[in-house]
Amino acid sequence: MISAFVALGANLGDPKAQIGRAVAALRQLPNSRFIACSPLYGSIPMGPSDQPDYVNGVAWLETDLTAHELLDETQRIELEQGRVRKAERWGPRTLDLDLLLYGDECIHDERLTVPHYGMKTRAFVLLPLFDLAPHLVLPCGTALHTLVSACDCSELEPLTGSFATPTP
């Protein structure tokens, strides 16, 4: 089995509930074992400012699915939860699931880029990933803790009462 990390984000339609349903769906993936979900964080939108704040987290799985099969599954979950893909980049959405890491693999094709192209600079990805795997080293050899220490996490708001606490 390969360890995979999936970013979770939502800012429409009760974002915490959307992420809760996404986590439940990730727990049911075939040929996979759900390991944990990070605590959730509130963050301001990356894109247009005339949208609600986001709720973000990261899920950790072990899977026998290929990276592209896992991508297909996450896109299916997004669609089932009302995700509508638009040309607008970084706009509001019911659910956004991004494959951040798939073992130590580096993949770059027309459908998938792993490690995720923006993960090294996004506090709303780095901090929840660090909560799950503080000793993680990215495929490029960079230690996750180095990226987190260089990132401004001051705009992230830890959300209390979250269902999504790490599990052993």
JSON list of C-alpha atoms in Angstrom, two decimals:
[
{"chain": "A", "resi": 1, "resn": "MET", "atom": "CA", "xyz": [0.00, 0.00, 0.00]},
{"chain": "A", "resi": 2, "resn": "ILE", "atom": "CA", "xyz": [1.09, 3.55, -0.73]},
{"chain": "A", "resi": 3, "resn": "SER", "atom": "CA", "xyz": [0.57, 6.50, 1.60]},
{"chain": "A", "resi": 4, "resn": "ALA", "atom": "CA", "xyz": [-1.41, 9.29, -0.01]},
{"chain": "A", "resi": 5, "resn": "PHE", "atom": "CA", "xyz": [-2.41, 12.69, 1.33]},
{"chain": "A", "resi": 6, "resn": "VAL", "atom": "CA", "xyz": [-5.52, 14.48, 0.08]},
{"chain": "A", "resi": 7, "resn": "ALA", "atom": "CA", "xyz": [-6.25, 18.17, 0.75]},
{"chain": "A", "resi": 8, "resn": "LEU", "atom": "CA", "xyz": [-9.83, 18.92, 1.82]},
{"chain": "A", "resi": 9, "resn": "GLY", "atom": "CA", "xyz": [-11.43, 22.30, 1.22]},
{"chain": "A", "resi": 10, "resn": "ALA", "atom": "CA", "xyz": [-14.93, 23.75, 1.10]},
{"chain": "A", "resi": 11, "resn": "ASN", "atom": "CA", "xyz": [-16.60, 27.14, 1.46]},
{"chain": "A", "resi": 12, "resn": "LEU", "atom": "CA", "xyz": [-20.19, 26.56, 0.31]},
{"chain": "A", "resi": 13, "resn": "GLY", "atom": "CA", "xyz": [-23.14, 24.59, 1.67]},
{"chain": "A", "resi": 14, "resn": "ASP", "atom": "CA", "xyz": [-22.00, 24.10, 5.31]},
{"chain": "A", "resi": 15, "resn": "PRO", "atom": "CA", "xyz": [-18.28, 23.53, 4.67]},
{"chain": "A", "resi": 16, "resn": "LYS", "atom": "CA", "xyz": [-17.63, 21.50, 7.84]},
{"chain": "A", "resi": 17, "resn": "ALA", "atom": "CA", "xyz": [-20.47, 19.13, 6.92]},
{"chain": "A", "resi": 18, "resn": "GLN", "atom": "CA", "xyz": [-19.17, 18.90, 3.33]},
{"chain": "A", "resi": 19, "resn": "ILE", "atom": "CA", "xyz": [-15.75, 17.89, 4.62]},
{"chain": "A", "resi": 20, "resn": "GLY", "atom": "CA", "xyz": [-17.37, 15.46, 7.04]},
{"chain": "A", "resi": 21, "resn": "ARG", "atom": "CA", "xyz": [-19.17, 13.75, 4.17]},
{"chain": "A", "resi": 22, "resn": "ALA", "atom": "CA", "xyz": [-15.95, 13.72, 2.13]},
{"chain": "A", "resi": 23, "resn": "VAL", "atom": "CA", "xyz": [-14.07, 12.06, 4.98]},
{"chain": "A", "resi": 24, "resn": "ALA", "atom": "CA", "xyz": [-16.85, 9.47, 5.29]},
{"chain": "A", "resi": 25, "resn": "ALA", "atom": "CA", "xyz": [-16.57, 8.78, 1.54]},
{"chain": "A", "resi": 26, "resn": "LEU", "atom": "CA", "xyz": [-12.76, 8.54, 1.71]},
{"chain": "A", "resi": 27, "resn": "ARG", "atom": "CA", "xyz": [-13.14, 5.97, 4.51]},
{"chain": "A", "resi": 28, "resn": "GLN", "atom": "CA", "xyz": [-15.14, 3.82, 2.04]},
{"chain": "A", "resi": 29, "resn": "LEU", "atom": "CA", "xyz": [-12.68, 3.87, -0.87]},
{"chain": "A", "resi": 30, "resn": "PRO", "atom": "CA", "xyz": [-11.95, 0.43, -2.33]},
{"chain": "A", "resi": 31, "resn": "ASN", "atom": "CA", "xyz": [-8.54, -1.13, -1.73]},
{"chain": "A", "resi": 32, "resn": "SER", "atom": "CA", "xyz": [-7.70, 1.63, 0.72]},
{"chain": "A", "resi": 33, "resn": "ARG", "atom": "CA", "xyz": [-7.34, 2.23, 4.44]},
{"chain": "A", "resi": 34, "resn": "PHE", "atom": "CA", "xyz": [-8.19, 5.59, 5.98]},
{"chain": "A", "resi": 35, "resn": "ILE", "atom": "CA", "xyz": [-5.46, 6.54, 8.46]},
{"chain": "A", "resi": 36, "resn": "ALA", "atom": "CA", "xyz": [-6.41, 9.98, 9.81]},
{"chain": "A", "resi": 37, "resn": "CYS", "atom": "CA", "xyz": [-7.76, 13.43, 9.16]},
{"chain": "A", "resi": 38, "resn": "SER", "atom": "CA", "xyz": [-6.04, 16.56, 10.39]},
{"chain": "A", "resi": 39, "resn": "PRO", "atom": "CA", "xyz": [-7.76, 19.15, 12.51]},
{"chain": "A", "resi": 40, "resn": "LEU", "atom": "CA", "xyz": [-9.69, 21.64, 10.40]},
{"chain": "A", "resi": 41, "resn": "TYR", "atom": "CA", "xyz": [-8.70, 25.26, 9.84]},
{"chain": "A", "resi": 42, "resn": "GLY", "atom": "CA", "xyz": [-10.54, 28.33, 8.64]},
{"chain": "A", "resi": 43, "resn": "SER", "atom": "CA", "xyz": [-8.77, 30.34, 5.95]},
{"chain": "A", "resi": 44, "resn": "ILE", "atom": "CA", "xyz": [-9.44, 33.33, 3.76]},
{"chain": "A", "resi": 45, "resn": "PRO", "atom": "CA", "xyz": [-10.04, 32.55, 0.08]},
{"chain": "A", "resi": 46, "resn": "MET", "atom": "CA", "xyz": [-7.03, 32.43, -2.22]},
{"chain": "A", "resi": 47, "resn": "GLY", "atom": "CA", "xyz": [-9.00, 33.75, -5.15]},
{"chain": "A", "resi": 48, "resn": "PRO", "atom": "CA", "xyz": [-11.73, 36.37, -5.37]},
{"chain": "A", "resi": 49, "resn": "SER", "atom": "CA", "xyz": [-12.36, 37.99, -1.99]},
{"chain": "A", "resi": 50, "resn": "ASP", "atom": "CA", "xyz": [-16.14, 38.16, -2.50]},
{"chain": "A", "resi": 51, "resn": "GLN", "atom": "CA", "xyz": [-16.64, 34.58, -1.36]},
{"chain": "A", "resi": 52, "resn": "PRO", "atom": "CA", "xyz": [-16.96, 32.91, 2.06]},
{"chain": "A", "resi": 53, "resn": "ASP", "atom": "CA", "xyz": [-13.92, 31.78, 4.01]},
{"chain": "A", "resi": 54, "resn": "TYR", "atom": "CA", "xyz": [-12.75, 28.21, 3.51]},
{"chain": "A", "resi": 55, "resn": "VAL", "atom": "CA", "xyz": [-12.57, 25.24, 5.82]},
{"chain": "A", "resi": 56, "resn": "ASN", "atom": "CA", "xyz": [-9.44, 23.19, 5.11]},
{"chain": "A", "resi": 57, "resn": "GLY", "atom": "CA", "xyz": [-7.82, 19.98, 6.28]},
{"chain": "A", "resi": 58, "resn": "VAL", "atom": "CA", "xyz": [-5.85, 17.00, 5.01]},
{"chain": "A", "resi": 59, "resn": "ALA", "atom": "CA", "xyz": [-6.73, 13.30, 4.94]},
{"chain": "A", "resi": 60, "resn": "TRP", "atom": "CA", "xyz": [-4.15, 10.51, 5.06]},
{"chain": "A", "resi": 61, "resn": "LEU", "atom": "CA", "xyz": [-4.83, 7.20, 3.34]},
{"chain": "A", "resi": 62, "resn": "GLU", "atom": "CA", "xyz": [-2.98, 4.06, 2.49]},
{"chain": "A", "resi": 63, "resn": "THR", "atom": "CA", "xyz": [-4.13, 2.68, -0.83]},
{"chain": "A", "resi": 64, "resn": "ASP", "atom": "CA", "xyz": [-3.56, 0.11, -3.52]},
{"chain": "A", "resi": 65, "resn": "LEU", "atom": "CA", "xyz": [-5.34, 2.36, -6.01]},
{"chain": "A", "resi": 66, "resn": "THR", "atom": "CA", "xyz": [-3.12, 3.96, -8.63]},
{"chain": "A", "resi": 67, "resn": "ALA", "atom": "CA", "xyz": [-2.73, 7.72, -8.41]},
{"chain": "A", "resi": 68, "resn": "HIS", "atom": "CA", "xyz": [-5.11, 8.17, -11.35]},
{"chain": "A", "resi": 69, "resn": "GLU", "atom": "CA", "xyz": [-7.67, 5.79, -9.82]},
{"chain": "A", "resi": 70, "resn": "LEU", "atom": "CA", "xyz": [-7.47, 7.80, -6.59]},
{"chain": "A", "resi": 71, "resn": "LEU", "atom": "CA", "xyz": [-7.93, 11.01, -8.61]},
{"chain": "A", "resi": 72, "resn": "ASP", "atom": "CA", "xyz": [-11.02, 9.47, -10.25]},
{"chain": "A", "resi": 73, "resn": "GLU", "atom": "CA", "xyz": [-12.42, 8.56, -6.83]},
{"chain": "A", "resi": 74, "resn": "THR", "atom": "CA", "xyz": [-11.84, 12.02, -5.36]},
{"chain": "A", "resi": 75, "resn": "GLN", "atom": "CA", "xyz": [-13.46, 13.65, -8.39]},
{"chain": "A", "resi": 76, "resn": "ARG", "atom": "CA", "xyz": [-16.44, 11.30, -8.04]},
{"chain": "A", "resi": 77, "resn": "ILE", "atom": "CA", "xyz": [-16.80, 12.33, -4.38]},
{"chain": "A", "resi": 78, "resn": "GLU", "atom": "CA", "xyz": [-16.65, 16.02, -5.37]},
{"chain": "A", "resi": 79, "resn": "LEU", "atom": "CA", "xyz": [-19.38, 15.54, -7.98]},
{"chain": "A", "resi": 80, "resn": "GLU", "atom": "CA", "xyz": [-21.59, 13.59, -5.58]},
{"chain": "A", "resi": 81, "resn": "GLN", "atom": "CA", "xyz": [-21.37, 16.55, -3.20]},
{"chain": "A", "resi": 82, "resn": "GLY", "atom": "CA", "xyz": [-22.43, 19.08, -5.80]},
{"chain": "A", "resi": 83, "resn": "ARG", "atom": "CA", "xyz": [-19.07, 20.28, -7.11]},
{"chain": "A", "resi": 84, "resn": "VAL", "atom": "CA", "xyz": [-19.47, 22.16, -10.37]},
{"chain": "A", "resi": 85, "resn": "ARG", "atom": "CA", "xyz": [-16.23, 22.70, -12.27]},
{"chain": "A", "resi": 86, "resn": "LYS", "atom": "CA", "xyz": [-16.06, 26.19, -13.72]},
{"chain": "A", "resi": 87, "resn": "ALA", "atom": "CA", "xyz": [-13.47, 28.08, -15.72]},
{"chain": "A", "resi": 88, "resn": "GLU", "atom": "CA", "xyz": [-13.01, 30.45, -12.76]},
{"chain": "A", "resi": 89, "resn": "ARG", "atom": "CA", "xyz": [-9.89, 29.51, -10.84]},
{"chain": "A", "resi": 90, "resn": "TRP", "atom": "CA", "xyz": [-10.00, 29.56, -7.03]},
{"chain": "A", "resi": 91, "resn": "GLY", "atom": "CA", "xyz": [-13.68, 30.37, -6.89]},
{"chain": "A", "resi": 92, "resn": "PRO", "atom": "CA", "xyz": [-16.18, 29.17, -4.29]},
{"chain": "A", "resi": 93, "resn": "ARG", "atom": "CA", "xyz": [-16.95, 25.46, -4.15]},
{"chain": "A", "resi": 94, "resn": "THR", "atom": "CA", "xyz": [-18.89, 22.90, -2.20]},
{"chain": "A", "resi": 95, "resn": "LEU", "atom": "CA", "xyz": [-15.86, 20.62, -2.04]},
{"chain": "A", "resi": 96, "resn": "ASP", "atom": "CA", "xyz": [-12.31, 20.54, -3.33]},
{"chain": "A", "resi": 97, "resn": "LEU", "atom": "CA", "xyz": [-10.21, 17.39, -2.96]},
{"chain": "A", "resi": 98, "resn": "ASP", "atom": "CA", "xyz": [-6.64, 17.62, -4.21]},
{"chain": "A", "resi": 99, "resn": "LEU", "atom": "CA", "xyz": [-4.15, 14.77, -4.26]},
{"chain": "A", "resi": 100, "resn": "LEU", "atom": "CA", "xyz": [-1.11, 16.29, -2.56]},
{"chain": "A", "resi": 101, "resn": "LEU", "atom": "CA", "xyz": [1.25, 13.34, -2.29]},
{"chain": "A", "resi": 102, "resn": "TYR", "atom": "CA", "xyz": [1.20, 9.78, -3.56]},
{"chain": "A", "resi": 103, "resn": "GLY", "atom": "CA", "xyz": [4.06, 7.98, -1.84]},
{"chain": "A", "resi": 104, "resn": "ASP", "atom": "CA", "xyz": [7.36, 9.33, -3.15]},
{"chain": "A", "resi": 105, "resn": "GLU", "atom": "CA", "xyz": [6.08, 9.50, -6.71]},
{"chain": "A", "resi": 106, "resn": "CYS", "atom": "CA", "xyz": [6.40, 12.51, -8.98]},
{"chain": "A", "resi": 107, "resn": "ILE", "atom": "CA", "xyz": [3.67, 12.57, -11.61]},
{"chain": "A", "resi": 108, "resn": "HIS", "atom": "CA", "xyz": [3.09, 15.25, -14.21]},
{"chain": "A", "resi": 109, "resn": "ASP", "atom": "CA", "xyz": [0.62, 14.59, -16.99]},
{"chain": "A", "resi": 110, "resn": "GLU", "atom": "CA", "xyz": [-2.45, 16.20, -18.49]},
{"chain": "A", "resi": 111, "resn": "ARG", "atom": "CA", "xyz": [-4.68, 15.08, -15.58]},
{"chain": "A", "resi": 112, "resn": "LEU", "atom": "CA", "xyz": [-2.47, 15.07, -12.52]},
{"chain": "A", "resi": 113, "resn": "THR", "atom": "CA", "xyz": [0.51, 16.77, -10.94]},
{"chain": "A", "resi": 114, "resn": "VAL", "atom": "CA", "xyz": [1.91, 15.15, -7.79]},
{"chain": "A", "resi": 115, "resn": "PRO", "atom": "CA", "xyz": [3.27, 16.52, -5.56]},
{"chain": "A", "resi": 116, "resn": "HIS", "atom": "CA", "xyz": [0.55, 19.12, -5.88]},
{"chain": "A", "resi": 117, "resn": "TYR", "atom": "CA", "xyz": [1.95, 22.17, -7.67]},
{"chain": "A", "resi": 118, "resn": "GLY", "atom": "CA", "xyz": [0.99, 24.73, -4.98]},
{"chain": "A", "resi": 119, "resn": "MET", "atom": "CA", "xyz": [1.39, 22.79, -1.77]},
{"chain": "A", "resi": 120, "resn": "LYS", "atom": "CA", "xyz": [4.81, 24.16, -0.77]},
{"chain": "A", "resi": 121, "resn": "THR", "atom": "CA", "xyz": [3.50, 27.71, -0.31]},
{"chain": "A", "resi": 122, "resn": "ARG", "atom": "CA", "xyz": [-0.03, 27.26, 1.01]},
{"chain": "A", "resi": 123, "resn": "ALA", "atom": "CA", "xyz": [-0.36, 27.45, 4.77]},
{"chain": "A", "resi": 124, "resn": "PHE", "atom": "CA", "xyz": [-3.86, 25.92, 4.61]},
{"chain": "A", "resi": 125, "resn": "VAL", "atom": "CA", "xyz": [-2.23, 22.78, 3.14]},
{"chain": "A", "resi": 126, "resn": "LEU", "atom": "CA", "xyz": [1.10, 22.73, 4.97]},
{"chain": "A", "resi": 127, "resn": "LEU", "atom": "CA", "xyz": [-0.16, 23.11, 8.54]},
{"chain": "A", "resi": 128, "resn": "PRO", "atom": "CA", "xyz": [-2.81, 20.36, 8.41]},
{"chain": "A", "resi": 129, "resn": "LEU", "atom": "CA", "xyz": [-0.32, 18.09, 6.61]},
{"chain": "A", "resi": 130, "resn": "PHE", "atom": "CA", "xyz": [2.22, 18.84, 9.35]},
{"chain": "A", "resi": 131, "resn": "ASP", "atom": "CA", "xyz": [-0.41, 17.99, 11.99]},
{"chain": "A", "resi": 132, "resn": "LEU", "atom": "CA", "xyz": [-0.62, 14.51, 10.46]},
{"chain": "A", "resi": 133, "resn": "ALA", "atom": "CA", "xyz": [2.99, 13.83, 9.47]},
{"chain": "A", "resi": 134, "resn": "PRO", "atom": "CA", "xyz": [5.46, 16.24, 11.11]},
{"chain": "A", "resi": 135, "resn": "HIS", "atom": "CA", "xyz": [8.49, 14.19, 10.03]},
{"chain": "A", "resi": 136, "resn": "LEU", "atom": "CA", "xyz": [7.41, 13.91, 6.39]},
{"chain": "A", "resi": 137, "resn": "VAL", "atom": "CA", "xyz": [10.01, 14.55, 3.69]},
{"chain": "A", "resi": 138, "resn": "LEU", "atom": "CA", "xyz": [8.68, 15.47, 0.25]},
{"chain": "A", "resi": 139, "resn": "PRO", "atom": "CA", "xyz": [9.84, 13.57, -2.85]},
{"chain": "A", "resi": 140, "resn": "CYS", "atom": "CA", "xyz": [12.15, 16.51, -3.68]},
{"chain": "A", "resi": 141, "resn": "GLY", "atom": "CA", "xyz": [14.00, 15.94, -0.40]},
{"chain": "A", "resi": 142, "resn": "THR", "atom": "CA", "xyz": [12.58, 18.97, 1.43]},
{"chain": "A", "resi": 143, "resn": "ALA", "atom": "CA", "xyz": [11.49, 18.33, 5.00]},
{"chain": "A", "resi": 144, "resn": "LEU", "atom": "CA", "xyz": [7.90, 19.40, 5.66]},
{"chain": "A", "resi": 145, "resn": "HIS", "atom": "CA", "xyz": [8.89, 21.16, 8.89]},
{"chain": "A", "resi": 146, "resn": "THR", "atom": "CA", "xyz": [11.21, 23.43, 6.86]},
{"chain": "A", "resi": 147, "resn": "LEU", "atom": "CA", "xyz": [8.31, 24.55, 4.66]},
{"chain": "A", "resi": 148, "resn": "VAL", "atom": "CA", "xyz": [6.00, 25.08, 7.63]},
{"chain": "A", "resi": 149, "resn": "SER", "atom": "CA", "xyz": [8.56, 27.17, 9.50]},
{"chain": "A", "resi": 150, "resn": "ALA", "atom": "CA", "xyz": [8.99, 29.41, 6.44]},
{"chain": "A", "resi": 151, "resn": "CYS", "atom": "CA", "xyz": [5.24, 29.83, 5.87]},
{"chain": "A", "resi": 152, "resn": "ASP", "atom": "CA", "xyz": [2.99, 32.51, 7.39]},
{"chain": "A", "resi": 153, "resn": "CYS", "atom": "CA", "xyz": [0.27, 30.53, 9.16]},
{"chain": "A", "resi": 154, "resn": "SER", "atom": "CA", "xyz": [-1.07, 33.54, 11.08]},
{"chain": "A", "resi": 155, "resn": "GLU", "atom": "CA", "xyz": [-4.22, 33.81, 8.96]},
{"chain": "A", "resi": 156, "resn": "LEU", "atom": "CA", "xyz": [-5.31, 30.23, 9.69]},
{"chain": "A", "resi": 157, "resn": "GLU", "atom": "CA", "xyz": [-7.92, 29.82, 12.37]},
{"chain": "A", "resi": 158, "resn": "PRO", "atom": "CA", "xyz": [-8.03, 26.45, 14.15]},
{"chain": "A", "resi": 159, "resn": "LEU", "atom": "CA", "xyz": [-11.63, 25.26, 14.24]},
{"chain": "A", "resi": 160, "resn": "THR", "atom": "CA", "xyz": [-12.76, 23.75, 17.53]},
{"chain": "A", "resi": 161, "resn": "GLY", "atom": "CA", "xyz": [-15.29, 21.01, 17.95]},
{"chain": "A", "resi": 162, "resn": "SER", "atom": "CA", "xyz": [-14.21, 19.44, 14.69]},
{"chain": "A", "resi": 163, "resn": "PHE", "atom": "CA", "xyz": [-15.08, 15.83, 13.92]},
{"chain": "A", "resi": 164, "resn": "ALA", "atom": "CA", "xyz": [-11.81, 15.55, 12.06]},
{"chain": "A", "resi": 165, "resn": "THR", "atom": "CA", "xyz": [-9.26, 14.88, 14.75]},
{"chain": "A", "resi": 166, "resn": "PRO", "atom": "CA", "xyz": [-6.38, 12.50, 13.97]},
{"chain": "A", "resi": 167, "resn": "THR", "atom": "CA", "xyz": [-7.00, 8.87, 14.74]},
{"chain": "A", "resi": 168, "resn": "PRO", "atom": "CA", "xyz": [-4.28, 6.44, 15.84]}
]
